[in-house]
Amino acid sequence: MQNWCPSWSEDETLCARNVNNEVHFFENNNFNTFASKLHLKKINDFVLSPGPQPYKVAVYVPGSKGAPSFVRLYQYPNFDGPHAALANKSFFKADKVTMLWNKKATAVLVIASTEVDKTGASYYGEQTLHYIATNGESAVVQLPKNGPIYDVVWNSSSTEFCAVYGFMPAKATVFNLKCDPVFDFGTGPRNAAYYSPHGHILVLAGFGNLRGQMEVWDVKNYKLISKPVASDSTYFAWCPDGEHILTATCAPRLRVNNGYKIWHYTGSVLHKYDVPSNAELWQVSWQPFLDGIFPEKAITYQAVPSDVPSEEPKVATAYRPPALRNKPVTNSKLHEEEPPQNMKPQPGNEKPLSKTALKNQRKHEAKKAAKQEARSDKSSDMAPTPAPQSAPRNTISQSTSGDPEIDKKIKNLKKKLKAIEQLKEQAATGKQLEKNQLEKIQKEKALLQELEDLELGI
């Protein structure tokens, strides 16, 4: 039932099909006899590379009896011999795989999925992402957030790819060919990614059971261009010109409010068509064009003018039980969304602060200075008559205290307070403190009181 479908190369000179542990290859549409065959025991799936000759093929063999699953890359028609494979990547935890070639046919991304997550973390099973290059390199792509992999897409440049993954709100990250993260888009309501035909714009979107929110990014400068909302969309496609986007609501996925919209990537709706209520829209697509017909244009951030009246998306208000309807609304979020990498506050960043932030910072500093002044006045009032200037400070308390036990306690308290002061200085510079360090700072007031009591006793 699965993986029976024949597959053609882009120039249509090579056709391949999976038949009982073999992939048969036919040339120039001559199906009387196969030109070549690739034999692998229990072969389950294969994918032909895009682009012109030399053709490459990625094959998947599932694991059995404790042996791992593996994906191998071959160059047509070199299939025989121990060193025929260009690359090999084996892995466990795979009931099925999705193999994605990049445009230049130099690397494959493999999404390996299991039907059941044995840890119980996810109802949808478990996914891992692997990278295999035709030069023999391979790696597991480390995804910083746990959860399902919703979408993985190659840039047309073949030098980077974007993954959308993790429990909602999902994270999106662009990786390079070394599988190192290049840019982190933070988290948001999204489950799909679409690069423009020229690879200079990336759309992150949340369709299906999400509300259709889109983020349009300039991927050369990693700047957000627009955030349009295409509610109830079941279909998305870039126009071959790399400037326009098509979103549609089609049957049978949704049988109401069928229609399509054509957008400019800056968020303007340029054309809208609603299907009459007694009819259904089944399919919509752009007219195809060959690559290179449309030149890449400079990105604009200014919304393109449109004759279509803009619709304000209806904001659904949360249900409030009758007992709470006359009471003030409390703003509480289920989860905080993480901002994109370039919008996160950077420690030690020399970015100028806004007027309000500057004002608040000055107030905070003034308060801190006043507190320290009051503390030093207090301690000077309570301190005994100062000894001659030449005497070291710690000998004062030692000489005035008759009890060595109390003296020891005072010394320890001062040590603790000094450590707290250092932690506060670190926090002021933007360093993230550990939980136990924050607890130490909270104890400062109690320690000061204890020190005061001991010194009064002296």
CSV table of C-alpha atoms in Angstrom, one decimal:
chain,number,residue,atom,x,y,z
A,1,MET,CA,0.0,0.0,0.0
A,2,GLN,CA,2.9,2.4,0.7
A,3,ASN,CA,6.0,3.3,-1.3
A,4,TRP,CA,4.7,1.6,-4.5
A,5,CYS,CA,4.7,4.8,-6.6
A,6,PRO,CA,7.2,5.1,-9.4
A,7,SER,CA,9.5,8.1,-9.3
A,8,TRP,CA,11.0,10.1,-12.1
A,9,SER,CA,14.1,12.3,-12.3
A,10,GLU,CA,13.5,16.0,-13.0
A,11,ASP,CA,14.5,15.6,-16.7
A,12,GLU,CA,12.3,12.5,-16.9
A,13,THR,CA,15.0,10.3,-18.5
A,14,LEU,CA,15.2,8.1,-15.4
A,15,CYS,CA,12.3,6.2,-13.7
A,16,ALA,CA,12.6,4.1,-10.5
A,17,ARG,CA,10.3,1.8,-8.6
A,18,ASN,CA,10.6,-0.3,-5.5
A,19,VAL,CA,10.0,-4.1,-6.1
A,20,ASN,CA,10.7,-6.8,-3.4
A,21,ASN,CA,14.1,-5.8,-1.9
A,22,GLU,CA,15.2,-4.0,-5.1
A,23,VAL,CA,14.9,-0.6,-6.8
A,24,HIS,CA,14.5,-1.0,-10.5
A,25,PHE,CA,15.7,1.8,-12.8
A,26,PHE,CA,14.4,2.4,-16.3
A,27,GLU,CA,15.9,4.9,-18.8
A,28,ASN,CA,14.3,7.0,-21.5
A,29,ASN,CA,10.8,5.6,-20.6
A,30,ASN,CA,11.7,2.1,-21.9
A,31,PHE,CA,9.8,-0.2,-19.5
A,32,ASN,CA,10.5,-3.5,-21.4
A,33,THR,CA,13.7,-4.0,-19.4
A,34,PHE,CA,15.3,-2.2,-16.5
A,35,ALA,CA,18.7,-0.4,-17.1
A,36,SER,CA,20.0,-1.0,-13.6
A,37,LYS,CA,18.9,-2.3,-10.2
A,38,LEU,CA,19.9,-1.7,-6.6
A,39,HIS,CA,19.5,-4.7,-4.4
A,40,LEU,CA,19.3,-4.3,-0.6
A,41,LYS,CA,17.5,-6.7,1.8
A,42,LYS,CA,14.3,-5.4,3.3
A,43,ILE,CA,14.6,-2.0,1.4
A,44,ASN,CA,11.5,0.0,2.4
A,45,ASP,CA,11.8,3.4,0.7
A,46,PHE,CA,13.9,5.5,-1.7
A,47,VAL,CA,14.1,9.1,-3.0
A,48,LEU,CA,15.7,10.2,-6.2
A,49,SER,CA,17.8,13.4,-6.1
A,50,PRO,CA,16.5,16.6,-7.8
A,51,GLY,CA,18.4,18.4,-10.6
A,52,PRO,CA,20.4,17.0,-13.6
A,53,GLN,CA,22.8,14.1,-13.9
A,54,PRO,CA,24.6,12.5,-12.1
A,55,TYR,CA,21.5,11.2,-10.4
A,56,LYS,CA,21.8,10.2,-6.7
A,57,VAL,CA,19.4,8.0,-4.7
A,58,ALA,CA,18.8,7.8,-1.0
A,59,VAL,CA,17.5,4.4,0.3
A,60,TYR,CA,16.0,3.5,3.7
A,61,VAL,CA,16.2,0.0,5.3
A,62,PRO,CA,14.3,-0.4,8.6
A,63,GLY,CA,16.1,-2.1,11.6
A,64,SER,CA,15.2,-5.5,12.8
A,65,LYS,CA,16.1,-7.9,15.6
A,66,GLY,CA,18.2,-5.3,17.5
A,67,ALA,CA,20.0,-4.0,14.3
A,68,PRO,CA,19.6,-0.3,13.6
A,69,SER,CA,17.8,1.3,10.7
A,70,PHE,CA,20.0,3.0,8.1
A,71,VAL,CA,19.8,5.4,5.2
A,72,ARG,CA,22.4,5.1,2.4
A,73,LEU,CA,23.2,7.5,-0.5
A,74,TYR,CA,24.3,6.1,-3.9
A,75,GLN,CA,25.2,7.6,-7.2
A,76,TYR,CA,23.4,6.1,-10.2
A,77,PRO,CA,24.4,3.5,-11.5
A,78,ASN,CA,27.2,2.6,-9.1
A,79,PHE,CA,25.4,0.3,-6.7
A,80,ASP,CA,27.7,-2.8,-6.5
A,81,GLY,CA,30.8,-3.3,-4.3
A,82,PRO,CA,31.5,-2.7,-0.6
A,83,HIS,CA,32.5,1.0,-1.3
A,84,ALA,CA,29.7,1.9,-3.7
A,85,ALA,CA,27.7,3.9,-1.1
A,86,LEU,CA,28.6,7.6,-0.9
A,87,ALA,CA,27.4,7.9,2.7
A,88,ASN,CA,25.7,5.8,5.4
A,89,LYS,CA,23.9,6.8,8.5
A,90,SER,CA,22.4,4.3,11.0
A,91,PHE,CA,20.1,5.1,13.8
A,92,PHE,CA,17.6,3.5,16.2
A,93,LYS,CA,14.1,4.7,17.0
A,94,ALA,CA,12.6,4.7,13.5
A,95,ASP,CA,9.4,3.1,12.3
A,96,LYS,CA,9.3,5.3,9.2
A,97,VAL,CA,11.4,8.0,7.7
A,98,THR,CA,11.0,11.1,5.5
A,99,MET,CA,14.0,11.9,3.3
A,100,LEU,CA,14.5,15.4,2.0
A,101,TRP,CA,17.2,16.2,-0.6
A,102,ASN,CA,18.5,19.7,-1.0
A,103,LYS,CA,18.3,21.4,-4.4
A,104,LYS,CA,21.9,20.8,-5.3
A,105,ALA,CA,21.7,17.1,-4.3
A,106,THR,CA,24.6,17.4,-1.9
A,107,ALA,CA,22.8,16.4,1.3
A,108,VAL,CA,19.7,14.7,2.7
A,109,LEU,CA,17.8,15.4,5.9
A,110,VAL,CA,16.1,12.4,7.4
A,111,ILE,CA,13.2,12.8,9.8
A,112,ALA,CA,13.0,9.4,11.7
A,113,SER,CA,9.7,8.8,13.5
A,114,THR,CA,8.4,6.1,15.9
A,115,GLU,CA,4.7,5.4,16.2
A,116,VAL,CA,4.9,5.3,20.0
A,117,ASP,CA,7.0,7.4,22.4
A,118,LYS,CA,8.2,4.9,25.0
A,119,THR,CA,8.9,7.7,27.5
A,120,GLY,CA,5.3,8.7,27.4
A,121,ALA,CA,6.2,12.3,26.7
A,122,SER,CA,4.2,12.5,23.5
A,123,TYR,CA,1.0,11.0,22.1
A,124,TYR,CA,2.4,11.3,18.6
A,125,GLY,CA,5.5,9.2,19.0
A,126,GLU,CA,9.0,10.4,18.8
A,127,GLN,CA,11.0,12.1,16.0
A,128,THR,CA,14.7,12.7,15.5
A,129,LEU,CA,16.4,14.7,12.7
A,130,HIS,CA,19.6,13.4,10.9
A,131,TYR,CA,21.8,15.0,8.3
A,132,ILE,CA,23.7,13.0,5.7
A,133,ALA,CA,26.0,14.5,3.0
A,134,THR,CA,27.2,12.9,-0.3
A,135,ASN,CA,30.8,13.6,0.9
A,136,GLY,CA,30.3,11.0,3.7
A,137,GLU,CA,29.6,13.4,6.5
A,138,SER,CA,26.6,12.7,8.8
A,139,ALA,CA,25.3,14.0,12.1
A,140,VAL,CA,22.3,14.1,14.4
A,141,VAL,CA,20.7,17.6,14.4
A,142,GLN,CA,20.5,18.6,18.1
A,143,LEU,CA,17.2,20.4,18.7
A,144,PRO,CA,17.2,22.5,21.8
A,145,LYS,CA,13.5,21.9,22.6
A,146,ASN,CA,11.8,18.5,23.3
A,147,GLY,CA,8.7,17.5,21.3
A,148,PRO,CA,7.6,16.6,17.8
A,149,ILE,CA,9.2,17.9,14.6
A,150,TYR,CA,6.5,19.6,12.6
A,151,ASP,CA,8.4,20.7,9.6
A,152,VAL,CA,11.9,20.8,8.1
A,153,VAL,CA,12.6,22.7,4.9
A,154,TRP,CA,15.8,23.4,2.8
A,155,ASN,CA,16.7,26.8,1.5
A,156,SER,CA,17.0,26.9,-2.3
A,157,SER,CA,20.7,27.9,-1.7
A,158,SER,CA,21.2,24.3,-0.3
A,159,THR,CA,23.5,25.8,2.4
A,160,GLU,CA,20.9,26.0,5.3
A,161,PHE,CA,17.7,24.5,6.5
A,162,CYS,CA,14.9,25.5,8.9
A,163,ALA,CA,13.3,23.2,11.5
A,164,VAL,CA,10.0,23.8,13.4
A,165,TYR,CA,9.9,21.6,16.5
A,166,GLY,CA,9.1,21.3,20.1
A,167,PHE,CA,5.9,21.2,22.2
A,168,MET,CA,3.7,24.3,21.6
A,169,PRO,CA,4.5,27.1,21.4
A,170,ALA,CA,6.9,25.6,18.9
A,171,LYS,CA,10.5,26.7,18.3
A,172,ALA,CA,12.0,27.5,14.9
A,173,THR,CA,15.7,27.5,14.1
A,174,VAL,CA,17.9,27.9,11.0
A,175,PHE,CA,20.9,25.5,10.8
A,176,ASN,CA,23.9,25.5,8.6
A,177,LEU,CA,25.6,22.4,6.9
A,178,LYS,CA,27.6,21.7,10.1
A,179,CYS,CA,24.2,21.4,11.9
A,180,ASP,CA,25.1,24.4,14.0
A,181,PRO,CA,22.2,26.9,14.8
A,182,VAL,CA,22.5,30.1,12.7
A,183,PHE,CA,19.4,31.9,14.0
A,184,ASP,CA,16.8,31.1,16.6
A,185,PHE,CA,13.3,32.5,15.9
A,186,GLY,CA,12.1,31.9,19.5
A,187,THR,CA,8.8,30.2,20.1
A,188,GLY,CA,5.3,30.9,18.7
A,189,PRO,CA,2.1,29.3,17.4
A,190,ARG,CA,3.6,27.7,14.3
A,191,ASN,CA,3.9,24.3,12.6
A,192,ALA,CA,5.2,25.0,9.1
A,193,ALA,CA,8.0,26.8,7.3
A,194,TYR,CA,8.2,28.0,3.7
A,195,TYR,CA,11.2,29.5,1.9
A,196,SER,CA,10.6,31.8,-1.1
A,197,PRO,CA,11.8,30.4,-4.5
A,198,HIS,CA,14.9,32.7,-4.3
A,199,GLY,CA,15.5,31.6,-0.6
A,200,HIS,CA,15.7,35.3,0.6
A,201,ILE,CA,12.3,35.2,2.6
A,202,LEU,CA,11.1,32.7,5.1
A,203,VAL,CA,7.4,32.3,6.2
A,204,LEU,CA,6.8,30.6,9.6
A,205,ALA,CA,3.1,29.7,9.9
A,206,GLY,CA,0.6,28.0,12.1
A,207,PHE,CA,-2.1,26.2,10.0
A,208,GLY,CA,-4.4,23.3,10.6
A,209,ASN,CA,-5.5,23.4,14.3
A,210,LEU,CA,-3.7,26.8,14.7
A,211,ARG,CA,-5.2,30.2,13.9
A,212,GLY,CA,-3.2,30.9,10.7
A,213,GLN,CA,-0.7,33.4,12.1
A,214,MET,CA,2.2,34.0,9.8
A,215,GLU,CA,5.6,35.6,10.4
A,216,VAL,CA,7.5,36.8,7.2
A,217,TRP,CA,11.2,37.1,7.8
A,218,ASP,CA,14.1,38.5,5.7
A,219,VAL,CA,16.6,35.7,6.1
A,220,LYS,CA,19.7,37.6,5.0
A,221,ASN,CA,19.4,40.2,7.7
A,222,TYR,CA,17.0,38.2,10.1
A,223,LYS,CA,14.5,41.0,10.3
A,224,LEU,CA,10.7,40.5,10.7
A,225,ILE,CA,8.9,42.0,7.6
A,226,SER,CA,5.2,41.4,8.5
A,227,LYS,CA,2.8,39.3,10.6
A,228,PRO,CA,-0.3,38.6,8.5
A,229,VAL,CA,-3.1,36.3,9.7
A,230,ALA,CA,-4.7,33.8,7.2
A,231,SER,CA,-7.4,32.2,9.3
A,232,ASP,CA,-8.7,28.7,8.4
A,233,SER,CA,-6.1,28.2,5.6
A,234,THR,CA,-5.5,24.6,4.4
A,235,TYR,CA,-3.1,25.5,1.6
A,236,PHE,CA,-0.1,27.8,1.2
A,237,ALA,CA,2.1,28.4,-1.8
A,238,TRP,CA,4.8,30.9,-2.9
A,239,CYS,CA,4.4,32.4,-6.3
A,240,PRO,CA,7.4,31.7,-8.6
A,241,ASP,CA,8.2,35.4,-8.6
A,242,GLY,CA,9.1,35.2,-4.9
A,243,GLU,CA,6.9,38.2,-4.0
A,244,HIS,CA,3.4,36.9,-3.7
A,245,ILE,CA,1.8,34.3,-1.5
A,246,LEU,CA,-1.3,32.2,-2.1
A,247,THR,CA,-3.4,30.9,0.9
A,248,ALA,CA,-6.6,29.0,0.4
A,249,THR,CA,-9.4,27.2,2.3
A,250,CYS,CA,-10.2,24.1,0.4
A,251,ALA,CA,-12.6,21.1,0.7
A,252,PRO,CA,-12.7,18.4,1.9
A,253,ARG,CA,-10.4,19.6,4.8
A,254,LEU,CA,-12.9,22.5,5.4
A,255,ARG,CA,-16.3,22.7,3.7
A,256,VAL,CA,-17.3,26.2,4.8
A,257,ASN,CA,-15.8,29.6,3.9
A,258,ASN,CA,-14.0,28.2,0.9
A,259,GLY,CA,-11.9,30.6,-1.1
A,260,TYR,CA,-8.4,31.9,-1.7
A,261,LYS,CA,-6.3,35.1,-1.1
A,262,ILE,CA,-3.3,36.4,-2.9
A,263,TRP,CA,-1.0,38.4,-0.6
A,264,HIS,CA,2.2,40.5,-1.0
A,265,TYR,CA,4.8,39.3,1.5
A,266,THR,CA,4.5,42.7,3.3
A,267,GLY,CA,1.1,41.6,4.6
A,268,SER,CA,-1.2,43.3,2.0
A,269,VAL,CA,-4.1,41.2,0.5
A,270,LEU,CA,-4.0,42.0,-3.2
A,271,HIS,CA,-6.8,39.7,-4.4
A,272,LYS,CA,-9.6,37.8,-2.6
A,273,TYR,CA,-12.1,35.2,-3.9
A,274,ASP,CA,-14.9,33.7,-1.8
A,275,VAL,CA,-16.6,30.6,-3.2
A,276,PRO,CA,-20.5,30.8,-3.0
A,277,SER,CA,-22.0,29.0,0.0
A,278,ASN,CA,-23.5,26.3,-2.2
A,279,ALA,CA,-20.1,25.4,-3.8
A,280,GLU,CA,-16.8,24.1,-2.7
A,281,LEU,CA,-13.2,24.9,-3.7
A,282,TRP,CA,-11.1,21.7,-4.1
A,283,GLN,CA,-7.7,22.9,-5.5
A,284,VAL,CA,-5.9,26.1,-6.4
A,285,SER,CA,-2.3,26.5,-7.7
A,286,TRP,CA,0.1,29.0,-9.3
A,287,GLN,CA,0.9,28.7,-13.0
A,288,PRO,CA,4.3,27.0,-13.1
A,289,PHE,CA,7.4,28.8,-14.5
A,290,LEU,CA,11.0,27.6,-15.0
A,291,ASP,CA,13.6,28.7,-12.5
A,292,GLY,CA,15.4,31.9,-13.3
A,293,ILE,CA,12.4,33.5,-15.2
A,294,PHE,CA,11.9,36.0,-12.3
A,295,PRO,CA,14.9,37.8,-11.0
A,296,GLU,CA,15.3,38.3,-7.2
A,297,LYS,CA,14.1,41.8,-6.1
A,298,ALA,CA,15.3,43.8,-3.1
A,299,ILE,CA,13.2,43.3,0.0
A,300,THR,CA,10.8,46.0,1.0
A,301,TYR,CA,9.4,46.5,4.5
A,302,GLN,CA,6.7,49.0,3.6
A,303,ALA,CA,3.3,47.4,3.1
A,304,VAL,CA,2.2,47.4,-0.6
A,305,PRO,CA,-1.0,49.4,-1.3
A,306,SER,CA,-4.1,47.3,-1.9
A,307,ASP,CA,-7.7,47.8,-3.2
A,308,VAL,CA,-9.0,44.9,-1.1
A,309,PRO,CA,-10.5,46.2,2.2
A,310,SER,CA,-8.5,44.9,5.1
A,311,GLU,CA,-10.3,42.6,7.5
A,312,GLU,CA,-9.5,43.0,11.2
A,313,PRO,CA,-9.1,39.4,12.6
A,314,LYS,CA,-11.8,38.8,15.2
A,315,VAL,CA,-10.2,38.4,18.6
A,316,ALA,CA,-12.0,35.6,20.4
A,317,THR,CA,-12.5,36.6,24.1
A,318,ALA,CA,-11.9,33.9,26.6
A,319,TYR,CA,-14.9,32.3,28.3
A,320,ARG,CA,-15.6,33.8,31.7
A,321,PRO,CA,-18.0,32.0,34.1
A,322,PRO,CA,-21.0,34.1,35.4
A,323,ALA,CA,-19.4,34.5,38.8
A,324,LEU,CA,-16.4,36.3,37.4
A,325,ARG,CA,-18.1,38.4,34.7
A,326,ASN,CA,-18.3,41.6,36.8
A,327,LYS,CA,-14.9,41.3,38.2
A,328,PRO,CA,-11.7,42.8,36.8
A,329,VAL,CA,-9.8,40.7,34.2
A,330,THR,CA,-6.5,39.3,35.2
A,331,ASN,CA,-4.0,38.8,32.4
A,332,SER,CA,-2.5,35.4,32.8
A,333,LYS,CA,-0.7,33.5,30.0
A,334,LEU,CA,-0.5,29.7,29.8
A,335,HIS,CA,3.1,30.0,28.6
A,336,GLU,CA,5.5,32.8,28.0
A,337,GLU,CA,6.7,33.0,24.4
A,338,GLU,CA,10.4,33.2,23.9
A,339,PRO,CA,11.5,36.2,21.6
A,340,PRO,CA,13.7,35.7,18.5
A,341,GLN,CA,17.4,35.7,19.0
A,342,ASN,CA,17.9,39.3,17.9
A,343,MET,CA,15.1,40.6,20.2
A,344,LYS,CA,16.4,39.0,23.4
A,345,PRO,CA,18.1,41.3,26.0
A,346,GLN,CA,21.8,40.7,25.6
A,347,PRO,CA,24.0,40.9,28.7
A,348,GLY,CA,26.6,43.6,28.3
A,349,ASN,CA,24.9,44.9,25.2
A,350,GLU,CA,25.8,48.5,24.4
A,351,LYS,CA,22.4,49.1,22.9
A,352,PRO,CA,21.0,52.6,24.0
A,353,LEU,CA,18.1,52.3,26.5
A,354,SER,CA,14.7,53.9,25.9
A,355,LYS,CA,13.8,57.0,27.9
A,356,THR,CA,11.5,55.1,30.3
A,357,ALA,CA,14.1,52.3,30.9
A,358,LEU,CA,16.8,55.0,31.5
A,359,LYS,CA,14.5,56.7,34.0
A,360,ASN,CA,13.7,53.5,35.9
A,361,GLN,CA,17.4,52.5,35.9
A,362,ARG,CA,18.4,55.9,37.5
A,363,LYS,CA,15.6,55.5,40.1
A,364,HIS,CA,16.8,52.0,41.0
A,365,GLU,CA,20.4,53.2,41.3
A,366,ALA,CA,19.4,56.2,43.5
A,367,LYS,CA,17.4,53.9,45.8
A,368,LYS,CA,20.3,51.4,46.1
A,369,ALA,CA,22.7,54.3,47.0
A,370,ALA,CA,20.3,55.6,49.6
A,371,LYS,CA,20.0,52.2,51.2
A,372,GLN,CA,23.8,51.7,51.4
A,373,GLU,CA,24.2,55.2,52.9
A,374,ALA,CA,21.6,54.5,55.6
A,375,ARG,CA,23.2,51.2,56.4
A,376,SER,CA,26.7,52.7,56.7
A,377,ASP,CA,25.3,55.5,59.0
A,378,LYS,CA,23.6,52.9,61.2
A,379,SER,CA,26.7,50.8,61.5
A,380,SER,CA,28.9,53.8,62.3
A,381,ASP,CA,26.4,54.9,65.1
A,382,MET,CA,26.6,51.4,66.7
A,383,ALA,CA,30.3,50.9,66.3
A,384,PRO,CA,32.5,51.4,69.4
A,385,THR,CA,35.0,54.3,69.6
A,386,PRO,CA,37.3,53.9,66.6
A,387,ALA,CA,40.9,52.7,67.3
A,388,PRO,CA,43.9,54.6,65.9
A,389,GLN,CA,44.0,54.8,62.1
A,390,SER,CA,47.0,52.5,61.8
A,391,ALA,CA,45.2,49.5,63.4
A,392,PRO,CA,43.6,47.1,61.0
A,393,ARG,CA,39.7,47.0,60.9
A,394,ASN,CA,39.3,43.4,61.9
A,395,THR,CA,41.4,43.8,65.0
A,396,ILE,CA,38.8,46.3,66.4
A,397,SER,CA,36.1,43.8,66.8
A,398,GLN,CA,38.5,41.2,68.0
A,399,SER,CA,39.9,43.5,70.7
A,400,THR,CA,36.5,44.8,71.8
A,401,SER,CA,34.9,41.3,72.0
A,402,GLY,CA,35.6,39.4,75.2
A,403,ASP,CA,33.9,36.2,74.0
A,404,PRO,CA,35.7,34.3,71.2
A,405,GLU,CA,32.5,32.5,70.2
A,406,ILE,CA,30.6,35.8,69.5
A,407,ASP,CA,33.7,37.0,67.7
A,408,LYS,CA,33.7,33.9,65.5
A,409,LYS,CA,30.0,34.4,64.7
A,410,ILE,CA,30.5,38.1,63.7
A,411,LYS,CA,33.3,37.1,61.4
A,412,ASN,CA,31.2,34.4,59.7
A,413,LEU,CA,28.3,36.8,59.3
A,414,LYS,CA,30.5,39.4,57.7
A,415,LYS,CA,31.9,36.8,55.3
A,416,LYS,CA,28.3,35.8,54.3
A,417,LEU,CA,27.3,39.4,53.8
A,418,LYS,CA,30.3,40.1,51.6
A,419,ALA,CA,29.4,37.1,49.4
A,420,ILE,CA,25.8,38.4,49.1
A,421,GLU,CA,27.2,41.8,48.0
A,422,GLN,CA,29.3,40.1,45.3
A,423,LEU,CA,26.2,38.1,44.1
A,424,LYS,CA,24.2,41.4,43.9
A,425,GLU,CA,26.9,43.0,41.8
A,426,GLN,CA,26.9,40.0,39.4
A,427,ALA,CA,23.1,40.2,39.1
A,428,ALA,CA,23.4,43.9,38.3
A,429,THR,CA,25.8,43.2,35.4
A,430,GLY,CA,23.1,40.9,33.9
A,431,LYS,CA,24.4,37.5,35.0
A,432,GLN,CA,21.8,34.8,35.5
A,433,LEU,CA,22.0,33.6,39.1
A,434,GLU,CA,21.3,30.1,40.3
A,435,LYS,CA,18.3,29.3,42.6
A,436,ASN,CA,20.5,28.8,45.7
A,437,GLN,CA,22.3,32.1,45.0
A,438,LEU,CA,19.0,34.0,44.8
A,439,GLU,CA,17.9,32.4,48.1
A,440,LYS,CA,21.2,33.6,49.7
A,441,ILE,CA,20.4,37.2,48.6
A,442,GLN,CA,16.9,36.9,50.3
A,443,LYS,CA,18.6,36.1,53.6
A,444,GLU,CA,20.6,39.4,53.7
A,445,LYS,CA,18.1,41.2,55.9
A,446,ALA,CA,18.0,38.5,58.5
A,447,LEU,CA,21.8,38.3,58.5
A,448,LEU,CA,22.2,42.1,59.0
A,449,GLN,CA,19.7,41.9,61.9
A,450,GLU,CA,21.7,39.1,63.5
A,451,LEU,CA,25.0,41.0,63.1
A,452,GLU,CA,23.4,44.1,64.6
A,453,ASP,CA,22.2,42.1,67.7
A,454,LEU,CA,25.7,40.5,68.2
A,455,GLU,CA,27.5,43.9,67.9
A,456,LEU,CA,25.0,45.5,70.4
A,457,GLY,CA,25.7,42.6,72.8
A,458,ILE,CA,29.4,43.5,72.6
